[in-house]
Coordinates of C-alpha atoms and ligand atoms in Angstrom, one line a residue:
M1 CA -7.4 103.8 24.6
S2 CA -9.7 103.1 21.7
N3 CA -13.4 102.3 22.4
L4 CA -13.6 100.4 19.1
K5 CA -11.5 97.4 20.1
K6 CA -10.5 95.9 23.4
P7 CA -7.2 97.2 24.9
K8 CA -4.4 94.7 24.7
V9 CA -2.8 93.8 28.0
A10 CA 0.3 91.7 28.7
T11 CA 2.0 90.4 31.8
V12 CA 5.7 89.4 31.8
W13 CA 7.8 87.3 34.2
L14 CA 11.5 88.3 34.4
D15 CA 13.6 87.5 37.5
G16 CA 10.9 87.2 40.1
C17 CA 9.4 84.4 42.2
S18 CA 6.0 84.4 40.4
G19 CA 4.4 85.8 43.6
C20 CA 3.3 89.0 41.7
H21 CA 1.6 86.8 39.1
M22 CA 0.0 84.9 41.9
S23 CA -1.4 88.2 43.2
F24 CA -2.6 89.0 39.7
L25 CA -4.5 85.7 39.7
D26 CA -5.8 86.6 43.2
M27 CA -8.1 89.1 41.5
D28 CA -10.3 85.9 41.3
E29 CA -13.8 86.6 39.9
R30 CA -12.7 90.1 38.8
L31 CA -10.5 88.4 36.2
I32 CA -13.7 87.3 34.4
D33 CA -14.8 90.9 34.2
L34 CA -11.4 91.9 33.1
V35 CA -11.2 89.4 30.2
D36 CA -14.5 90.9 28.9
K37 CA -12.9 94.3 28.7
V38 CA -9.3 93.5 27.5
D39 CA -7.4 91.0 25.4
I40 CA -4.7 89.3 27.4
V41 CA -2.2 88.9 24.5
Y42 CA 0.9 87.7 26.3
S43 CA 1.4 86.2 29.8
P44 CA 2.8 83.2 31.6
V45 CA -0.8 82.2 32.2
I46 CA -1.5 81.9 28.5
D47 CA 2.0 81.0 27.3
P48 CA 2.3 82.6 23.9
K49 CA 5.8 82.4 22.3
Q50 CA 6.3 86.0 21.0
F51 CA 5.6 89.4 22.6
P52 CA 3.2 91.0 20.2
P53 CA 3.3 94.6 18.8
D54 CA 1.0 97.5 19.9
V55 CA 0.3 96.4 23.4
D56 CA -1.6 99.0 25.5
V57 CA -0.6 97.9 29.0
T58 CA 2.2 95.6 30.1
L59 CA 2.8 94.6 33.7
V60 CA 6.3 93.3 34.3
E61 CA 7.3 91.2 37.3
G62 CA 10.9 90.8 38.4
A63 CA 14.3 92.4 38.0
V64 CA 16.4 92.4 34.8
S65 CA 19.0 89.8 35.5
S66 CA 20.2 88.1 32.4
D67 CA 21.1 89.1 28.8
E68 CA 17.8 87.5 27.7
D69 CA 15.9 89.8 30.2
V70 CA 17.7 92.9 28.7
E71 CA 16.7 92.0 25.2
K72 CA 13.1 91.2 26.3
I73 CA 12.5 94.4 28.3
K74 CA 13.8 96.6 25.4
L75 CA 11.5 94.9 23.0
I76 CA 8.6 95.1 25.5
R77 CA 9.2 98.9 25.9
R78 CA 9.2 99.4 22.1
R79 CA 5.9 97.6 21.8
T80 CA 4.0 98.9 24.9
K81 CA 2.2 102.2 25.5
V82 CA 2.0 102.0 29.3
L83 CA 4.7 99.9 31.0
I84 CA 4.1 99.0 34.7
A85 CA 6.8 97.8 37.0
L86 CA 4.9 95.2 39.0
G87 CA 6.2 94.5 42.5
D88 CA 9.3 95.4 44.4
C89 CA 11.7 93.3 42.3
A90 CA 10.8 95.2 39.2
V91 CA 10.7 98.5 41.1
T92 CA 14.0 98.3 43.1
G93 CA 15.7 94.9 42.4
N94 CA 14.6 93.6 45.8
V95 CA 15.3 89.9 46.3
P96 CA 17.1 89.1 43.0
A97 CA 19.5 92.1 43.8
M98 CA 20.7 90.3 46.9
R99 CA 23.2 88.6 44.6
N100 CA 24.7 91.9 43.6
P101 CA 27.6 92.0 46.2
F102 CA 28.9 88.7 44.7
K103 CA 30.7 88.0 41.5
R104 CA 28.6 86.3 38.8
E105 CA 31.1 83.4 38.6
Q106 CA 30.9 82.8 42.4
L107 CA 27.1 82.7 42.2
M108 CA 27.0 80.4 39.2
D109 CA 29.6 78.0 40.8
R110 CA 27.7 78.0 44.1
A111 CA 24.3 77.4 42.5
Y112 CA 25.0 75.2 39.6
V113 CA 28.3 73.4 40.3
E114 CA 28.9 73.0 44.1
N115 CA 25.3 72.4 44.9
A116 CA 24.3 70.7 41.7
T117 CA 22.2 67.6 42.2
S118 CA 22.0 66.5 38.6
P119 CA 24.8 65.4 36.3
H120 CA 23.9 68.2 34.0
G121 CA 24.6 70.8 36.6
R122 CA 28.0 69.3 37.5
K123 CA 29.2 69.8 34.0
G124 CA 28.9 73.6 34.6
P125 CA 26.2 76.2 34.1
D126 CA 27.3 77.7 30.7
K127 CA 25.2 75.4 28.5
Y128 CA 22.1 75.4 30.6
V129 CA 21.6 78.9 32.1
P130 CA 21.1 82.1 30.1
P131 CA 24.2 84.4 30.6
L132 CA 23.7 86.6 33.6
Q133 CA 24.2 90.3 33.8
P134 CA 26.8 91.4 36.4
H135 CA 23.9 92.7 38.6
A136 CA 20.2 92.3 38.9
R137 CA 18.7 95.7 38.3
P138 CA 15.2 97.3 38.3
L139 CA 13.4 98.0 35.1
H140 CA 13.8 101.8 35.2
E141 CA 17.6 101.4 34.9
W142 CA 17.1 99.9 31.4
V143 CA 13.9 101.5 30.0
D144 CA 11.4 104.2 30.8
V145 CA 8.7 103.0 33.2
D146 CA 5.3 104.7 33.2
L147 CA 4.1 103.5 36.5
H148 CA 5.7 101.8 39.6
L149 CA 3.4 99.4 41.5
P150 CA 5.3 98.4 44.7
G151 CA 4.6 95.6 47.1
C152 CA 6.0 92.2 47.6
P153 CA 3.7 91.3 46.1
P154 CA 1.4 94.2 45.4
P155 CA -2.1 93.2 46.7
A156 CA -4.6 92.0 44.1
D157 CA -6.8 95.0 45.0
A158 CA -4.0 97.3 44.0
I159 CA -3.4 95.6 40.7
H160 CA -7.1 95.7 40.0
F161 CA -7.3 99.4 40.9
V162 CA -4.4 100.3 38.6
I163 CA -5.8 98.4 35.6
S164 CA -9.3 99.7 36.2
E165 CA -8.1 103.3 36.4
L166 CA -6.1 102.9 33.1
L167 CA -9.2 101.3 31.4
A168 CA -11.2 104.4 32.6
G169 CA -8.6 106.6 30.9
R170 CA -7.0 107.9 34.1
M171 CA -3.4 107.5 35.2
P172 CA -3.6 105.9 38.7
E173 CA -1.7 106.9 41.8
P174 CA -0.6 103.5 43.3
S175 CA 0.5 105.1 46.6
Q176 CA -3.2 105.2 47.5
V177 CA -3.4 101.4 47.5
T178 CA 0.1 99.8 48.1
R179 CA 3.6 100.5 49.4
F180 CA 7.0 98.9 49.4
G181 CA 7.3 95.6 51.2
L182 CA 3.6 94.9 51.6
Ligands
SF4_201 S1 8.2 91.5 44.4 FE1 8.0 89.8 45.9 S2 6.3 88.5 45.2 FE2 7.0 89.8 43.5 S3 8.5 88.6 42.3 FE3 9.6 89.9 43.8 S4 9.9 88.6 45.6 FE4 8.3 87.7 44.4

């Protein structure tokens, strides 16, 4: 990465519970050091509207579950040098993939029609929910992933280790600091 300008870092929230982003925020005071060293150019915590070009490192939480997720992860891949699958949902499908044995229509009816508590939901899901893929799938089934960082969620120390190693110009080995289901 260039020494002349700060590396650009992004974080993305696909079909996950936000727990991986909570773990990212659990870096606490180390985040202050981090923002001195990098530009956070896209993230739920800063809420930009467009994923920018030429991002150095992107951490993606969650599985790919909707048509919108598919478009987004392909765009992110084109615009990112080092793409990290952040957490077990991004790495394996994990919790979102628990829906996979069921048909999409069963799932939508159950969640948005049978159990709807608002009049909007009772009208049916089509107008209100982005079209779902038949299955929730991990990132690597759609795009090349440079680094898998497992854990549910990965500990803040592991996220910090991985980012620090990348900033130092080394490709980290996450198995030193985390594992599946942590
Ligand atoms: S890996 Fe765990 S903490 Fe992260 S989004 Fe999935 S369920 Fe939530």
